Short mmCIF file of C-alpha atoms and ligand atoms in Angstrom, two decimals:
data_model
loop_
_atom_site.label_atom_id
_atom_site.label_comp_id
_atom_site.label_asym_id
_atom_site.label_seq_id
_atom_site.Cartn_x
_atom_site.Cartn_y
_atom_site.Cartn_z
CA MET A 1 85.31 103.69 117.60
CA LYS A 2 82.74 103.94 120.40
CA GLU A 3 85.03 106.33 122.30
CA GLU A 4 85.38 108.62 119.28
CA ARG A 5 81.61 108.78 118.67
CA GLY A 6 80.95 109.48 122.35
CA SER A 7 78.27 107.86 124.49
CA TRP A 8 75.86 108.64 127.31
CA GLY A 9 77.50 109.09 130.71
CA SER A 10 74.79 107.04 132.45
CA ASN A 11 71.48 105.34 131.76
CA ILE A 12 69.60 108.02 133.67
CA GLY A 13 71.35 110.62 131.54
CA PHE A 14 70.17 108.81 128.40
CA LEU A 15 66.65 108.49 129.80
CA LEU A 16 66.38 112.17 130.66
CA ALA A 17 67.67 113.10 127.21
CA ALA A 18 65.23 110.75 125.47
CA ILE A 19 62.37 112.03 127.63
CA GLY A 20 63.61 115.54 126.87
CA SER A 21 63.37 114.79 123.17
CA ALA A 22 59.87 113.39 123.57
CA VAL A 23 58.56 116.08 125.89
CA GLY A 24 58.24 119.19 123.78
CA LEU A 25 55.82 121.59 122.16
CA GLY A 26 53.87 118.54 121.05
CA ASN A 27 52.96 117.76 124.67
CA ILE A 28 52.38 121.24 125.95
CA TRP A 29 50.79 122.76 122.90
CA GLY A 30 49.63 120.01 120.56
CA PHE A 31 48.19 117.52 123.03
CA PRO A 32 45.83 119.85 124.94
CA TYR A 33 44.45 121.53 121.85
CA LYS A 34 44.08 118.36 119.81
CA MET A 35 42.41 116.69 122.74
CA GLY A 36 40.10 119.72 122.91
CA LYS A 37 39.24 119.56 119.23
CA SER A 38 38.77 115.80 119.17
CA GLY A 39 36.25 115.61 121.96
CA GLY A 40 38.37 115.08 125.05
CA PHE A 41 37.99 111.63 126.53
CA THR A 42 37.67 109.61 123.30
CA PHE A 43 40.88 111.13 122.05
CA LEU A 44 42.61 110.21 125.30
CA ILE A 45 41.64 106.54 125.08
CA VAL A 46 42.63 106.24 121.42
CA TYR A 47 45.89 107.99 122.19
CA LEU A 48 46.71 105.62 125.05
CA LEU A 49 45.97 102.51 122.96
CA LEU A 50 48.16 103.83 120.17
CA ALA A 51 50.97 104.65 122.59
CA ILE A 52 50.98 101.05 123.89
CA PHE A 53 50.52 99.11 120.65
CA VAL A 54 52.34 101.35 118.22
CA GLY A 55 54.46 103.90 120.08
CA PHE A 56 56.08 101.49 122.51
CA VAL A 57 56.84 98.97 119.75
CA ILE A 58 58.39 101.53 117.39
CA MET A 59 60.32 103.04 120.29
CA MET A 60 61.95 99.68 121.06
CA GLY A 61 62.53 99.10 117.35
CA GLU A 62 64.22 102.46 116.78
CA LEU A 63 66.44 102.26 119.85
CA ALA A 64 67.44 98.75 118.76
CA MET A 65 68.22 99.88 115.20
CA GLY A 66 70.56 102.56 116.51
CA ARG A 67 72.28 100.43 119.11
CA LYS A 68 72.65 97.36 116.92
CA THR A 69 74.33 99.24 114.09
CA GLY A 70 76.08 101.84 116.26
CA LYS A 71 75.14 104.40 113.63
CA GLY A 72 72.80 107.32 113.11
CA THR A 73 69.64 107.08 111.02
CA ILE A 74 70.98 106.88 107.47
CA GLY A 75 73.79 104.52 108.48
CA ALA A 76 71.40 102.29 110.43
CA TYR A 77 68.95 101.85 107.53
CA HIS A 78 71.86 101.36 105.19
CA ASP A 79 73.33 98.57 107.31
CA LEU A 80 70.02 96.81 107.93
CA SER A 81 68.43 96.64 104.51
CA LYS A 82 69.44 97.15 100.89
CA LYS A 83 65.85 97.66 99.76
CA PHE A 84 64.91 100.17 102.43
CA LYS A 85 68.16 102.06 102.83
CA TRP A 86 66.67 105.21 101.28
CA VAL A 87 64.14 105.44 104.16
CA GLY A 88 67.01 106.74 106.28
CA TRP A 89 67.09 109.85 104.11
CA LEU A 90 63.41 110.44 104.76
CA ALA A 91 64.09 110.23 108.48
CA VAL A 92 66.79 112.91 108.22
CA PHE A 93 64.74 115.10 105.89
CA SER A 94 61.88 115.28 108.43
CA PRO A 95 63.94 116.65 111.37
CA PHE A 96 65.41 119.27 109.05
CA VAL A 97 61.94 120.39 107.95
CA ILE A 98 60.50 120.22 111.48
CA MET A 99 63.29 122.44 112.77
CA SER A 100 62.22 125.18 110.33
CA PHE A 101 59.17 125.89 112.46
CA TYR A 102 60.12 124.32 115.77
CA SER A 103 62.87 126.92 116.15
CA VAL A 104 60.42 129.73 115.35
CA LEU A 105 57.95 128.47 117.96
CA GLY A 106 60.88 128.29 120.40
CA ALA A 107 61.66 131.90 119.47
CA TYR A 108 58.04 132.90 120.23
CA CYS A 109 58.44 131.33 123.68
CA ILE A 110 61.54 133.46 124.28
CA GLU A 111 59.58 136.55 123.22
CA TYR A 112 56.71 135.73 125.59
CA LEU A 113 59.15 134.95 128.36
CA ALA A 114 60.87 138.29 127.83
CA LEU A 115 57.52 140.08 127.81
CA ASN A 116 56.34 138.51 131.05
CA LEU A 117 59.70 139.24 132.63
CA SER A 118 59.45 142.88 131.67
CA ASN A 119 55.85 143.03 132.93
CA LEU A 120 57.07 141.60 136.18
CA ALA A 121 59.79 144.19 136.44
CA PHE A 122 57.97 147.30 135.24
CA ALA A 123 54.25 147.12 134.68
CA GLY A 124 52.96 144.86 137.44
CA GLY A 125 50.51 143.31 134.98
CA ALA A 126 50.17 142.61 131.29
CA ILE A 127 50.09 145.68 129.07
CA MET A 128 48.45 144.12 126.03
CA THR A 129 45.89 141.39 125.52
CA GLY A 130 47.10 138.04 124.22
CA SER A 131 45.72 138.59 120.75
CA ASP A 132 47.13 142.13 120.36
CA LEU A 133 50.45 140.82 121.51
CA PHE A 134 50.40 137.87 119.17
CA VAL A 135 49.61 140.05 116.16
CA ALA A 136 52.30 142.54 117.16
CA MET A 137 54.81 139.73 117.40
CA LEU A 138 53.86 138.06 114.12
CA THR A 139 53.96 141.28 112.16
CA ASN A 140 57.48 142.04 113.32
CA PRO A 141 59.58 139.76 111.10
CA PHE A 142 62.86 141.33 112.20
CA GLY A 143 62.19 140.46 115.86
CA ALA A 144 61.11 136.94 114.94
CA VAL A 145 64.34 136.33 113.00
CA ILE A 146 66.52 137.70 115.82
CA PHE A 147 64.80 135.53 118.45
CA THR A 148 64.95 132.48 116.18
CA LEU A 149 68.67 133.14 115.87
CA LEU A 150 68.93 133.31 119.65
CA PHE A 151 67.11 129.99 119.97
CA MET A 152 69.45 128.39 117.43
CA VAL A 153 72.53 129.78 119.18
CA ILE A 154 71.39 128.19 122.46
CA CYS A 155 70.87 124.83 120.71
CA TYR A 156 74.20 125.12 118.92
CA LEU A 157 76.05 125.68 122.19
CA ILE A 158 74.44 122.57 123.73
CA ASN A 159 74.93 120.26 120.72
CA ARG A 160 78.49 121.42 120.26
CA GLY A 161 79.23 120.10 123.77
CA GLY A 162 78.52 116.54 122.58
CA ILE A 163 76.41 113.69 123.92
CA ALA A 164 77.49 113.46 127.57
CA SER A 165 78.72 116.97 128.24
CA GLY A 166 76.21 118.85 126.09
CA ILE A 167 72.87 117.11 125.57
CA GLU A 168 72.92 114.93 128.69
CA LYS A 169 74.08 117.74 130.97
CA PHE A 170 71.36 120.10 129.74
CA ASN A 171 68.59 117.54 130.20
CA LYS A 172 69.75 116.50 133.65
CA VAL A 173 68.97 120.00 134.88
CA GLY A 174 66.28 120.97 132.37
CA MET A 175 63.93 118.03 132.78
CA PRO A 176 63.56 118.08 136.57
CA ALA A 177 63.17 121.88 136.40
CA LEU A 178 60.46 121.52 133.75
CA PHE A 179 58.59 119.02 135.91
CA VAL A 180 58.62 121.28 138.99
CA MET A 181 57.41 124.25 136.94
CA LEU A 182 54.63 122.18 135.43
CA VAL A 183 53.43 121.20 138.91
CA ILE A 184 53.38 124.89 139.93
CA ILE A 185 51.24 125.79 136.90
CA ILE A 186 48.90 122.85 137.54
CA ILE A 187 48.31 123.97 141.13
CA ARG A 188 47.53 127.51 139.95
CA SER A 189 45.30 126.27 137.15
CA LEU A 190 43.27 123.89 139.31
CA THR A 191 42.69 126.46 142.02
CA LEU A 192 41.02 128.89 139.63
CA PRO A 193 37.24 129.01 140.13
CA GLY A 194 35.51 126.94 137.44
CA ALA A 195 38.56 124.81 136.70
CA VAL A 196 36.58 121.64 137.33
CA GLU A 197 34.66 122.17 134.07
CA GLY A 198 37.92 121.82 132.19
CA LEU A 199 38.74 118.63 134.07
CA LYS A 200 35.33 117.13 133.29
CA PHE A 201 35.85 118.03 129.65
CA MET A 202 39.08 116.05 129.68
CA PHE A 203 38.09 113.02 131.70
CA VAL A 204 34.32 112.45 131.70
CA PRO A 205 33.19 110.38 128.67
CA GLY A 206 30.69 112.22 126.49
CA TYR A 207 30.90 115.40 128.57
CA ALA A 208 32.37 117.49 125.76
CA VAL A 209 29.20 117.08 123.68
CA GLU A 210 26.79 117.06 126.62
CA ALA A 211 28.04 120.38 128.00
CA GLY A 212 28.14 122.00 124.57
CA PHE A 213 31.92 122.15 124.23
CA ILE A 214 31.54 120.63 120.77
CA GLU A 215 28.44 120.07 118.68
CA GLU A 216 29.06 116.48 117.82
CA ALA A 217 31.85 114.03 118.45
CA PRO A 218 34.27 113.71 115.53
CA GLY A 219 34.28 110.41 113.61
CA PHE A 220 36.43 107.59 114.89
CA LEU A 221 38.87 107.61 112.00
CA THR A 222 39.40 111.35 112.29
CA VAL A 223 40.23 110.87 115.96
CA LEU A 224 42.52 107.98 115.07
CA ALA A 225 44.40 110.03 112.50
CA THR A 226 44.77 113.01 114.84
CA ALA A 227 45.81 110.88 117.81
CA GLY A 228 48.19 108.81 115.67
CA GLY A 229 49.96 111.83 114.22
CA GLN A 230 50.14 113.40 117.66
CA MET A 231 51.50 110.22 119.26
CA PHE A 232 54.33 109.91 116.71
CA PHE A 233 55.30 113.51 116.98
CA SER A 234 55.11 113.51 120.75
CA LEU A 235 57.24 110.38 121.16
CA SER A 236 59.82 111.69 118.65
CA LEU A 237 59.31 108.64 116.45
CA ALA A 238 59.95 108.15 112.73
CA MET A 239 62.38 111.05 112.76
CA GLY A 240 65.57 109.21 113.50
CA ALA A 241 65.81 110.80 116.95
CA MET A 242 65.51 107.55 118.88
CA ILE A 243 67.72 105.69 116.39
CA THR A 244 70.36 108.37 116.91
CA TYR A 245 70.06 108.45 120.72
CA GLY A 246 70.03 104.62 120.77
CA SER A 247 73.28 104.53 118.82
CA TYR A 248 75.04 106.19 121.75
CA LEU A 249 73.58 103.78 124.32
CA SER A 250 75.60 101.11 126.12
CA LYS A 251 74.84 97.45 125.31
CA LYS A 252 74.27 96.81 129.02
CA GLU A 253 71.06 98.80 129.23
CA SER A 254 67.58 97.30 128.80
CA LEU A 255 65.76 98.63 125.76
CA VAL A 256 62.41 97.31 126.97
CA LYS A 257 62.62 99.03 130.33
CA ASN A 258 63.90 102.27 128.83
CA SER A 259 61.16 102.30 126.19
CA VAL A 260 58.44 101.74 128.80
CA ILE A 261 59.79 104.61 130.89
CA ILE A 262 60.06 107.03 127.94
CA VAL A 263 56.52 106.28 126.71
CA ILE A 264 54.99 106.54 130.19
CA ALA A 265 56.90 109.72 131.09
CA ASP A 266 55.95 111.42 127.83
CA THR A 267 52.28 110.48 128.22
CA ILE A 268 52.21 111.65 131.84
CA VAL A 269 53.71 115.00 130.87
CA ALA A 270 51.19 115.37 128.02
CA LEU A 271 48.36 114.71 130.48
CA MET A 272 49.86 117.05 133.04
CA ALA A 273 50.19 119.73 130.37
CA GLY A 274 46.52 119.19 129.50
CA ILE A 275 45.60 119.61 133.17
CA ALA A 276 47.74 122.74 133.38
CA VAL A 277 46.34 124.35 130.27
CA ILE A 278 42.70 123.28 129.68
CA PRO A 279 41.15 123.98 133.10
CA ALA A 280 42.85 127.39 133.23
CA ALA A 281 41.61 128.29 129.75
CA VAL A 282 38.07 127.03 130.45
CA ALA A 283 37.91 128.68 133.88
CA THR A 284 38.85 132.06 132.45
CA TYR A 285 37.17 132.02 129.03
CA GLY A 286 34.55 129.27 129.04
CA PRO A 287 34.35 126.12 126.91
CA SER A 288 35.33 127.77 123.63
CA ALA A 289 38.81 128.45 125.00
CA ALA A 290 39.60 124.74 125.16
CA LEU A 291 38.94 124.56 121.47
CA SER A 292 40.87 127.59 120.38
CA GLY A 293 43.44 125.42 118.61
CA PRO A 294 46.96 126.68 118.16
CA LYS A 295 45.96 130.02 119.64
CA LEU A 296 45.70 128.33 123.02
CA LEU A 297 49.35 128.69 123.92
CA PHE A 298 50.11 132.20 122.79
CA ILE A 299 46.80 134.02 123.05
CA THR A 300 44.47 132.29 125.50
CA LEU A 301 47.10 131.46 128.08
CA GLN A 302 48.70 134.87 127.96
CA ASP A 303 45.20 136.27 128.65
CA VAL A 304 44.80 133.84 131.52
CA PHE A 305 48.00 135.19 133.06
CA SER A 306 46.94 138.79 132.45
CA ALA A 307 43.63 138.13 134.18
CA MET A 308 45.47 136.99 137.30
CA GLY A 309 46.57 140.53 138.13
CA THR A 310 49.90 141.30 139.73
CA VAL A 311 51.04 137.70 140.12
CA GLY A 312 50.09 136.94 136.51
CA PRO A 313 53.47 137.78 134.95
CA LEU A 314 55.19 135.57 137.51
CA PHE A 315 53.17 132.56 136.35
CA GLY A 316 53.74 133.74 132.79
CA VAL A 317 57.49 133.61 133.34
CA VAL A 318 57.31 130.12 134.86
CA PHE A 319 55.05 128.85 132.09
CA TYR A 320 56.92 130.19 129.08
CA LEU A 321 60.24 129.17 130.59
CA LEU A 322 58.98 125.62 130.94
CA VAL A 323 57.73 125.59 127.36
CA LEU A 324 61.08 126.96 126.23
CA LEU A 325 62.98 124.24 128.09
CA ALA A 326 60.75 121.62 126.48
CA ALA A 327 61.35 123.14 123.05
CA ILE A 328 65.13 123.23 123.48
CA SER A 329 65.40 119.65 124.74
CA SER A 330 63.48 118.44 121.67
CA ALA A 331 65.24 120.70 119.19
CA ILE A 332 68.67 119.47 120.25
CA SER A 333 67.62 115.89 119.49
CA LEU A 334 66.49 116.91 116.01
CA ILE A 335 69.77 118.70 115.38
CA GLU A 336 71.65 115.65 116.65
CA VAL A 337 69.94 113.42 114.05
CA ILE A 338 71.35 115.55 111.26
CA SER A 339 74.80 116.15 112.71
CA THR A 340 75.30 112.50 113.73
CA PHE A 341 74.86 111.54 110.07
CA PHE A 342 77.64 113.90 108.99
CA MET A 343 79.85 112.91 111.92
CA ASP A 344 79.48 109.20 111.14
CA ARG A 345 80.30 109.95 107.52
CA ALA A 346 83.39 111.93 108.48
CA ALA A 347 84.45 109.16 110.88
CA ALA A 348 84.08 106.56 108.11
CA LYS A 349 86.59 108.59 106.12
CA GLY A 350 88.91 108.56 109.13
CA LYS A 351 88.21 112.17 110.09
CA THR A 352 87.26 112.66 113.74
CA GLY A 353 86.82 115.58 116.09
CA LYS A 354 84.61 117.50 113.64
CA ARG A 355 81.55 117.88 115.90
CA GLY A 356 81.86 121.65 116.41
CA LYS A 357 82.07 122.40 112.71
CA ILE A 358 79.32 119.98 111.70
CA VAL A 359 76.91 121.25 114.37
CA PHE A 360 77.66 124.82 113.26
CA TRP A 361 76.79 124.14 109.59
CA THR A 362 73.70 122.15 110.56
CA CYS A 363 72.41 125.01 112.71
CA LEU A 364 73.21 127.57 110.03
CA ALA A 365 71.31 125.61 107.37
CA ILE A 366 68.33 125.33 109.73
CA MET A 367 68.51 129.05 110.45
CA VAL A 368 68.19 129.83 106.73
CA GLU A 369 64.95 127.87 106.28
CA ALA A 370 63.66 129.00 109.70
CA ALA A 371 64.12 132.63 108.64
CA VAL A 372 61.45 132.06 105.95
CA VAL A 373 58.98 130.70 108.52
CA ALA A 374 59.86 133.51 110.95
CA ILE A 375 59.39 136.26 108.35
CA ASP A 376 56.10 134.73 107.22
CA GLY A 377 54.72 135.12 110.79
CA LEU A 378 52.01 132.46 110.40
CA GLY A 379 50.90 134.12 107.18
CA ALA A 380 50.52 137.55 108.80
CA ASN A 381 52.94 139.23 106.39
CA GLY A 382 51.36 138.17 103.11
CA MET A 383 54.19 135.95 101.86
CA TRP A 384 53.75 133.52 99.00
CA VAL A 385 53.28 129.91 100.21
CA PRO A 386 53.84 126.85 97.96
CA PHE A 387 50.62 125.22 96.72
CA GLN A 388 48.47 127.66 98.65
CA ASN A 389 44.83 127.08 97.76
CA ALA A 390 46.01 125.01 94.82
CA PHE A 391 43.09 123.62 92.79
CA GLY A 392 40.81 125.18 95.40
CA ILE A 393 41.16 122.09 97.56
CA ILE A 394 44.25 122.71 99.62
CA GLY A 395 43.13 125.12 102.24
CA GLU A 396 43.60 125.52 105.94
CA PHE A 397 46.60 123.21 106.17
CA ASN A 398 48.58 125.34 103.86
CA ASP A 399 47.73 128.85 104.92
CA CYS A 400 51.25 129.74 105.91
CA TRP A 401 54.81 128.46 105.74
CA LEU A 402 54.56 126.87 109.17
CA ASP A 403 51.53 124.81 108.12
CA PHE A 404 53.23 123.86 104.87
CA MET A 405 56.38 122.63 106.61
CA ASP A 406 54.30 120.89 109.29
CA THR A 407 52.17 119.06 106.74
CA LEU A 408 55.26 118.01 104.83
CA SER A 409 57.02 116.59 107.88
CA GLU A 410 54.55 115.68 110.61
CA GLY A 411 51.66 115.11 108.24
CA ILE A 412 53.28 113.07 105.49
CA ALA A 413 56.97 112.16 106.01
CA MET A 414 56.47 110.91 109.57
CA PRO A 415 53.60 108.43 109.10
CA LEU A 416 55.14 107.35 105.79
CA GLY A 417 58.52 106.79 107.48
CA ALA A 418 56.90 104.77 110.28
CA LEU A 419 54.90 102.71 107.78
CA LEU A 420 58.01 101.89 105.77
CA MET A 421 60.00 101.12 108.88
CA SER A 422 57.40 98.66 110.15
CA ILE A 423 57.22 96.96 106.73
CA MET A 424 60.99 96.69 106.67
CA VAL A 425 61.23 95.26 110.19
CA GLY A 426 58.08 93.16 110.01
CA TRP A 427 58.46 91.69 106.54
CA GLU A 428 61.94 92.22 105.16
CA ILE A 429 64.64 91.93 107.83
CA LYS A 430 62.10 90.21 110.16
CA PRO A 431 61.36 91.15 113.77
CA LYS A 432 63.89 88.66 115.12
CA THR A 433 66.79 90.79 113.78
CA LEU A 434 65.84 93.53 116.20
CA LEU A 435 64.53 91.21 118.93
CA GLU A 436 68.07 89.87 119.38
CA GLU A 437 69.08 93.39 120.31
CA ILE A 438 65.96 94.24 122.30
CA ASP A 439 65.84 91.12 124.42
CA PRO A 440 68.72 88.64 124.08
CA SER A 441 67.03 86.35 126.66
CA GLY A 442 64.20 85.77 124.15
CA LYS A 443 61.04 86.20 126.25
CA LYS A 444 58.10 84.62 124.48
CA TRP A 445 55.47 87.29 125.24
CA LEU A 446 57.77 89.99 123.92
CA ARG A 447 58.55 88.06 120.76
CA VAL A 448 54.86 87.53 120.02
CA PHE A 449 53.84 91.07 120.96
CA PHE A 450 56.65 92.76 119.02
CA SER A 451 56.24 90.63 115.91
CA ALA A 452 52.45 90.94 115.76
CA CYS A 453 52.58 94.70 116.23
CA MET A 454 55.38 95.24 113.71
CA LYS A 455 53.88 92.99 111.08
CA VAL A 456 50.20 93.92 111.35
CA VAL A 457 49.10 96.52 113.91
CA VAL A 458 51.64 99.24 113.06
CA PRO A 459 51.34 99.05 109.25
CA ILE A 460 47.53 99.15 109.38
CA GLY A 461 47.54 101.91 112.00
CA MET A 462 50.01 103.97 110.00
CA LEU A 463 48.13 103.51 106.77
CA LEU A 464 44.97 104.81 108.44
CA VAL A 465 46.85 107.76 109.91
CA LEU A 466 48.34 108.58 106.52
CA VAL A 467 45.00 108.36 104.73
CA GLY A 468 43.42 110.41 107.52
CA GLN A 469 46.04 113.15 107.09
CA ILE A 470 45.61 113.22 103.33
CA ASP A 471 41.84 113.28 103.80
CA THR A 472 42.03 116.34 106.03
CA PHE A 473 44.67 117.97 103.89
CA PHE A 474 42.71 117.76 100.67
CA HIS A 475 39.29 118.15 102.30
CA LEU A 476 38.22 114.85 100.78
CA ASN A 477 35.90 113.98 103.68
CA ILE A 478 36.32 110.23 103.24
CA PHE A 479 36.03 109.79 107.00
N1 PFF B 19 58.59 115.13 120.56
C1 PFF B 19 58.69 116.53 120.32
C2 PFF B 19 57.44 117.21 120.82
O1 PFF B 19 56.54 116.55 121.35
O2 PFF B 19 57.35 118.42 120.68
C3 PFF B 19 58.96 116.88 118.89
C4 PFF B 19 59.97 116.03 118.20
C5 PFF B 19 61.27 115.99 118.67
C6 PFF B 19 59.59 115.23 117.15
C7 PFF B 19 62.20 115.15 118.07
C8 PFF B 19 60.49 114.40 116.55
C9 PFF B 19 61.79 114.36 117.03
F1 PFF B 19 62.64 113.57 116.45
#
């Protein structure tokens, strides 16, 4: 059975793939801008605490669920609990929804990469400003659909190759390359005059308010909700990705050690991305640039590269290629969650060798929903969006299809999935069911830590994150 499902070629191959899943647009795009919006240093501390007490625990739990049952998300929930078996569906629904916009953002990276490449070859500098370029791209739905298709074809070709010779192979080259490129961008960013302001904004407590970056620090619960949502998304949790990757992992490997490495690596890359992006933005455009939200990646940074003169497009190529690699390595894990479910189901009926077909249909279904997000162009093309401005209370989080899909998945399904998972593990099947898989030697500190976090810390944390998201979504201003 194991042979037919496939498995990782080596532990390092698994690690690079899991880190590849974790390191994505969330690190390079989400982390720097959310840190900017949430007052820098405070956000960082809250994020780190959440990564240790919630992220690390759920990471171990998810890997254990996959490895113990030897099945993908739906199968794993099904085998572990009668009451909670439907949660598996939630954790397959979310990757499907996330892919609707993740693929479009990946497509934007290809477009920016192509643009910088052509600038490098022909113009010797950027021809348009970041914002003109962004608008031109968004208002060209045909181009967006074509590039989204290209992104999906790349993912399809990797996933079709299977666990060891597709996903693992890609990450073994992609992840080290991404790291080297990130270091190059950091060196460039930190050597720009004025970069130190950006660093202070990130690391000096209270500096963001003191230096006028933001008027007042956001409330603690708002920071908690933002950091919590970000942490889950960034670590690829509550989406079935780690359950799926864990189901292909050999029983010999340590789940504790692997989880520690994945969480640390993902956090380091998020911090490195912050150091690559924020000081460059602040050095070129002043404090407001750090707070420019989602625009940071596609407008501000493109302007930063343009301002560098002739070498600008070269850094542009390196940067957008690294973002593209990060997007692909995450997207393939999301696709794998969905296709593993269908492959396990086919295998249960005695049908094997269907990977190619299943991956094809999965990618095609994603392409259909992604086309809607691509055509919408972040709301630039006047498309109808479900519940837009409904009752006059749903506003900024539902301005376009991308926001709608993001709120549905990252905003609601993910924290809800994590909350339900922790209740199932903590109170229904009991932590010891997974602890047997996580640490057969039964270390006391781990037992106490895992049980306390699963039973109490994670459910409370997740509840707060969920309420925080709903609060922001409906403009309730409870916090
Ligand atoms: N972790 C990815 C990021 O930071 O962009 C996104 C992601 C991938 C979320 C896979 C969930 C997942 F299952």
